[in-house]
mmCIF file of C-alpha atoms in Angstrom:
data_model
loop_
_atom_site.group_PDB
_atom_site.id
_atom_site.type_symbol
_atom_site.label_atom_id
_atom_site.label_comp_id
_atom_site.label_asym_id
_atom_site.label_seq_id
_atom_site.Cartn_x
_atom_site.Cartn_y
_atom_site.Cartn_z
ATOM 1 C CA MET I 1 207.848 213.919 117.496
ATOM 2 C CA GLY I 2 207.774 212.653 121.059
ATOM 3 C CA TYR I 3 204.718 212.500 123.269
ATOM 4 C CA GLN I 4 203.921 215.666 125.179
ATOM 5 C CA ARG I 5 201.247 216.150 127.788
ATOM 6 C CA ALA I 6 198.432 218.171 126.329
ATOM 7 C CA PRO I 7 198.005 221.603 127.861
ATOM 8 C CA ALA I 8 194.748 222.419 129.562
ATOM 9 C CA PHE I 9 192.320 223.511 126.890
ATOM 10 C CA ASP I 10 188.816 224.715 126.498
ATOM 11 C CA ARG I 11 186.575 222.149 124.792
ATOM 12 C CA ARG I 12 185.390 224.921 122.465
ATOM 13 C CA GLU I 13 188.901 224.983 120.916
ATOM 14 C CA TRP I 14 188.595 221.343 119.801
ATOM 15 C CA LEU I 15 185.021 221.821 118.648
ATOM 16 C CA SER I 16 186.047 224.799 116.529
ATOM 17 C CA GLU I 17 188.913 222.865 114.892
ATOM 18 C CA LYS I 18 187.668 219.281 114.597
ATOM 19 C CA PHE I 19 185.381 219.894 111.629
ATOM 20 C CA SER I 20 188.087 221.721 109.664
ATOM 21 C CA LEU I 21 190.517 218.766 109.596
ATOM 22 C CA GLY I 22 188.892 217.120 106.599
ATOM 23 C CA VAL I 23 188.385 213.759 108.330
ATOM 24 C CA ASP I 24 185.169 211.842 107.725
ATOM 25 C CA PHE I 25 184.478 211.126 111.406
ATOM 26 C CA PRO I 26 186.191 213.890 113.420
ATOM 27 C CA ASN I 27 187.468 212.468 116.691
ATOM 28 C CA VAL I 28 190.674 211.907 118.616
ATOM 29 C CA PRO I 29 192.942 210.272 117.969
ATOM 30 C CA TYR I 30 193.281 211.295 114.360
ATOM 31 C CA TYR I 31 196.109 210.649 111.907
ATOM 32 C CA ILE I 32 196.898 212.594 108.758
ATOM 33 C CA ASP I 33 199.428 211.261 106.231
ATOM 34 C CA GLY I 34 199.191 213.300 103.055
ATOM 35 C CA ASP I 35 195.736 212.708 101.622
ATOM 36 C CA VAL I 36 195.008 209.853 104.063
ATOM 37 C CA LYS I 37 193.002 211.158 107.014
ATOM 38 C CA LEU I 38 191.941 208.633 109.633
ATOM 39 C CA THR I 39 190.288 208.448 113.020
ATOM 40 C CA GLN I 40 189.864 205.397 115.297
ATOM 41 C CA SER I 41 192.867 203.819 116.986
ATOM 42 C CA GLY I 42 192.488 200.446 115.265
ATOM 43 C CA ALA I 43 192.275 201.937 111.772
ATOM 44 C CA ILE I 44 195.305 204.136 112.455
ATOM 45 C CA LEU I 45 197.300 201.202 113.821
ATOM 46 C CA GLU I 46 196.432 198.997 110.832
ATOM 47 C CA TYR I 47 197.346 201.748 108.361
ATOM 48 C CA ILE I 48 200.746 202.273 110.003
ATOM 49 C CA ALA I 49 201.308 198.497 110.173
ATOM 50 C CA ASP I 50 200.533 198.229 106.450
ATOM 51 C CA GLU I 51 202.975 201.062 105.715
ATOM 52 C CA HIS I 52 205.660 198.946 107.405
ATOM 53 C CA GLY I 53 204.813 195.660 105.663
ATOM 54 C CA MET I 54 203.093 194.024 108.642
ATOM 55 C CA ILE I 55 199.787 193.260 106.896
ATOM 56 C CA PRO I 56 199.935 189.937 105.017
ATOM 57 C CA GLU I 57 198.814 189.773 101.376
ATOM 58 C CA CYS I 58 196.878 186.528 101.899
ATOM 59 C CA LYS I 59 193.265 187.259 102.853
ATOM 60 C CA LYS I 60 193.154 184.518 105.505
ATOM 61 C CA ARG I 61 196.483 185.544 107.059
ATOM 62 C CA ARG I 62 195.377 189.190 106.998
ATOM 63 C CA ALA I 63 192.192 188.391 108.947
ATOM 64 C CA VAL I 64 194.032 186.836 111.908
ATOM 65 C CA PRO I 65 195.926 189.988 113.004
ATOM 66 C CA HIS I 66 192.717 191.985 112.575
ATOM 67 C CA MET I 67 190.825 189.504 114.782
ATOM 68 C CA LEU I 68 193.570 189.677 117.424
ATOM 69 C CA GLN I 69 193.520 193.466 117.310
ATOM 70 C CA CYS I 70 189.762 193.403 117.935
ATOM 71 C CA GLU I 71 190.170 190.943 120.830
ATOM 72 C CA ALA I 72 192.823 193.182 122.401
ATOM 73 C CA MET I 73 190.471 196.155 122.030
ATOM 74 C CA ASP I 74 187.674 194.191 123.739
ATOM 75 C CA LEU I 75 190.026 193.524 126.661
ATOM 76 C CA ARG I 76 191.050 197.203 126.669
ATOM 77 C CA MET I 77 187.410 198.353 126.835
ATOM 78 C CA SER I 78 186.759 195.988 129.732
ATOM 79 C CA PHE I 79 189.774 197.419 131.561
ATOM 80 C CA VAL I 80 188.694 201.004 130.837
ATOM 81 C CA MET I 81 185.240 200.239 132.252
ATOM 82 C CA THR I 82 186.915 198.864 135.386
ATOM 83 C CA CYS I 83 189.002 202.049 135.746
ATOM 84 C CA TYR I 84 185.967 204.304 135.518
ATOM 85 C CA ASN I 85 183.530 202.099 137.419
ATOM 86 C CA PRO I 86 185.087 199.938 140.155
ATOM 87 C CA ASP I 87 181.949 197.760 140.271
ATOM 88 C CA PHE I 88 182.563 196.635 136.676
ATOM 89 C CA THR I 89 184.241 193.221 136.343
ATOM 90 C CA LEU I 90 187.409 192.918 134.272
ATOM 91 C CA SER I 91 187.092 190.675 131.236
ATOM 92 C CA GLN I 92 188.143 187.047 131.403
ATOM 93 C CA LYS I 93 190.195 187.312 128.200
ATOM 94 C CA LEU I 94 193.616 186.842 129.829
ATOM 95 C CA PRO I 95 193.247 183.027 129.990
ATOM 96 C CA LYS I 96 192.176 183.044 126.334
ATOM 97 C CA PHE I 97 195.235 185.050 125.279
ATOM 98 C CA GLU I 98 197.423 182.739 127.400
ATOM 99 C CA ALA I 99 195.994 179.698 125.604
ATOM 100 C CA TYR I 100 196.146 181.356 122.184
ATOM 101 C CA LEU I 101 199.848 182.137 122.545
ATOM 102 C CA GLY I 102 200.603 178.452 123.046
ATOM 103 C CA GLU I 103 204.219 177.983 121.999
ATOM 104 C CA LYS I 104 204.282 181.058 119.742
ATOM 105 C CA ASP I 105 206.577 183.988 120.533
ATOM 106 C CA TRP I 106 204.053 186.484 119.169
ATOM 107 C CA LEU I 107 200.315 186.498 118.572
ATOM 108 C CA THR I 108 200.678 185.784 114.850
ATOM 109 C CA GLY I 109 203.686 183.458 115.064
ATOM 110 C CA ASP I 110 207.417 184.083 114.875
ATOM 111 C CA GLU I 111 207.370 187.818 114.134
ATOM 112 C CA VAL I 112 205.968 190.730 116.092
ATOM 113 C CA ASN I 113 202.908 192.268 114.451
ATOM 114 C CA TYR I 114 200.654 195.223 115.132
ATOM 115 C CA PRO I 115 198.229 193.479 117.556
ATOM 116 C CA ASP I 116 201.242 192.726 119.782
ATOM 117 C CA PHE I 117 201.793 196.460 120.312
ATOM 118 C CA ASN I 118 198.215 196.979 121.460
ATOM 119 C CA LEU I 119 198.098 193.920 123.710
ATOM 120 C CA CYS I 120 201.500 194.553 125.290
ATOM 121 C CA GLU I 121 200.657 198.179 126.036
ATOM 122 C CA LEU I 122 197.490 196.977 127.730
ATOM 123 C CA LEU I 123 199.282 194.208 129.663
ATOM 124 C CA ASN I 124 201.682 196.854 130.945
ATOM 125 C CA GLN I 125 198.730 198.966 132.116
ATOM 126 C CA LEU I 126 197.066 195.959 133.728
ATOM 127 C CA ARG I 127 200.303 195.203 135.575
ATOM 128 C CA LYS I 128 200.376 198.790 136.899
ATOM 129 C CA PHE I 129 196.728 198.489 137.944
ATOM 130 C CA GLU I 130 197.277 195.131 139.662
ATOM 131 C CA PRO I 131 200.950 194.051 139.872
ATOM 132 C CA SER I 132 200.049 190.381 140.381
ATOM 133 C CA CYS I 133 197.538 190.161 137.501
ATOM 134 C CA LEU I 134 199.863 188.135 135.243
ATOM 135 C CA GLU I 135 201.114 185.700 137.899
ATOM 136 C CA MET I 136 198.774 182.953 136.690
ATOM 137 C CA TYR I 137 199.797 183.520 133.063
ATOM 138 C CA PRO I 138 203.473 182.612 132.557
ATOM 139 C CA LYS I 139 203.195 182.738 128.752
ATOM 140 C CA LEU I 140 201.794 186.267 128.866
ATOM 141 C CA GLN I 141 204.556 187.248 131.311
ATOM 142 C CA SER I 142 207.234 185.890 128.958
ATOM 143 C CA TYR I 143 205.479 187.482 125.987
ATOM 144 C CA LEU I 144 205.460 190.909 127.641
ATOM 145 C CA THR I 145 209.117 190.541 128.665
ATOM 146 C CA ARG I 146 210.033 189.635 125.060
ATOM 147 C CA PHE I 147 208.163 192.689 123.833
ATOM 148 C CA GLU I 148 209.804 195.008 126.358
ATOM 149 C CA ASN I 149 213.195 193.632 125.308
ATOM 150 C CA LEU I 150 212.786 194.334 121.595
ATOM 151 C CA PRO I 151 215.984 196.327 120.935
ATOM 152 C CA ALA I 152 214.343 199.357 119.309
ATOM 153 C CA LEU I 153 211.631 199.520 121.964
ATOM 154 C CA ARG I 154 214.077 199.070 124.843
ATOM 155 C CA GLU I 155 216.283 201.816 123.371
ATOM 156 C CA TYR I 156 213.319 204.159 122.968
ATOM 157 C CA MET I 157 212.036 203.518 126.501
ATOM 158 C CA ALA I 158 215.503 204.320 127.886
ATOM 159 C CA SER I 159 215.736 207.564 125.893
ATOM 160 C CA LYS I 160 214.788 211.061 126.988
ATOM 161 C CA GLU I 161 212.106 211.006 124.264
ATOM 162 C CA PHE I 162 210.088 208.408 126.192
ATOM 163 C CA LYS I 163 207.608 209.893 128.615
ATOM 164 C CA THR I 164 204.984 208.256 130.750
ATOM 165 C CA ARG I 165 201.474 209.554 130.384
ATOM 166 C CA PRO I 166 198.214 209.159 132.256
ATOM 167 C CA CYS I 167 196.451 205.889 131.469
ATOM 168 C CA ASN I 168 193.037 207.494 131.893
ATOM 169 C CA ALA I 169 191.342 210.863 132.205
ATOM 170 C CA PRO I 170 191.390 212.572 135.604
ATOM 171 C CA ILE I 171 187.742 211.611 136.249
ATOM 172 C CA ALA I 172 188.601 207.881 136.313
ATOM 173 C CA GLN I 173 188.760 205.975 139.582
ATOM 174 C CA TRP I 174 192.268 204.821 138.598
ATOM 175 C CA VAL I 175 194.582 207.266 136.799
ATOM 176 C CA SER I 176 198.184 205.981 137.104
ATOM 177 C CA ASP I 177 200.877 206.984 134.617
ATOM 178 C CA CYS I 178 201.705 204.394 131.959
#
């Protein structure tokens, strides 16, 4: 199913439905896969990544993608705060991600993994917010270009199924389409 803009709705509709979904912590986004019912973006992303063999068996190797996912979410929250409150200062995590990448193609090494999806989506949003924001970070620029050129992703983004969507709610100070 492709992304569709949500129709205008009355908050009472969500409140009347959210507690009937059978999820432990009713919220959006939510994901239901048979008897697995999840909320929270990170938990949903990790579950889907595990379904596709992207979560390593080794405890130590499994912790690294989780850490990177959390770091990307910290950067995302800083950006969201900037979008809703222009006096808020954007996080200084970009230099840390630039250094962390080093000579690696992807955050966890030679293969794309689930934190790459989160970080690259955010880098794309940051670039829309401030087109020059990655100029001082050539590794992040190359990283994002590599991600955007993944064959399946490039094909999807060129398809009629791909639709841009608002990056933030209408009440934000910055609401561009992503």
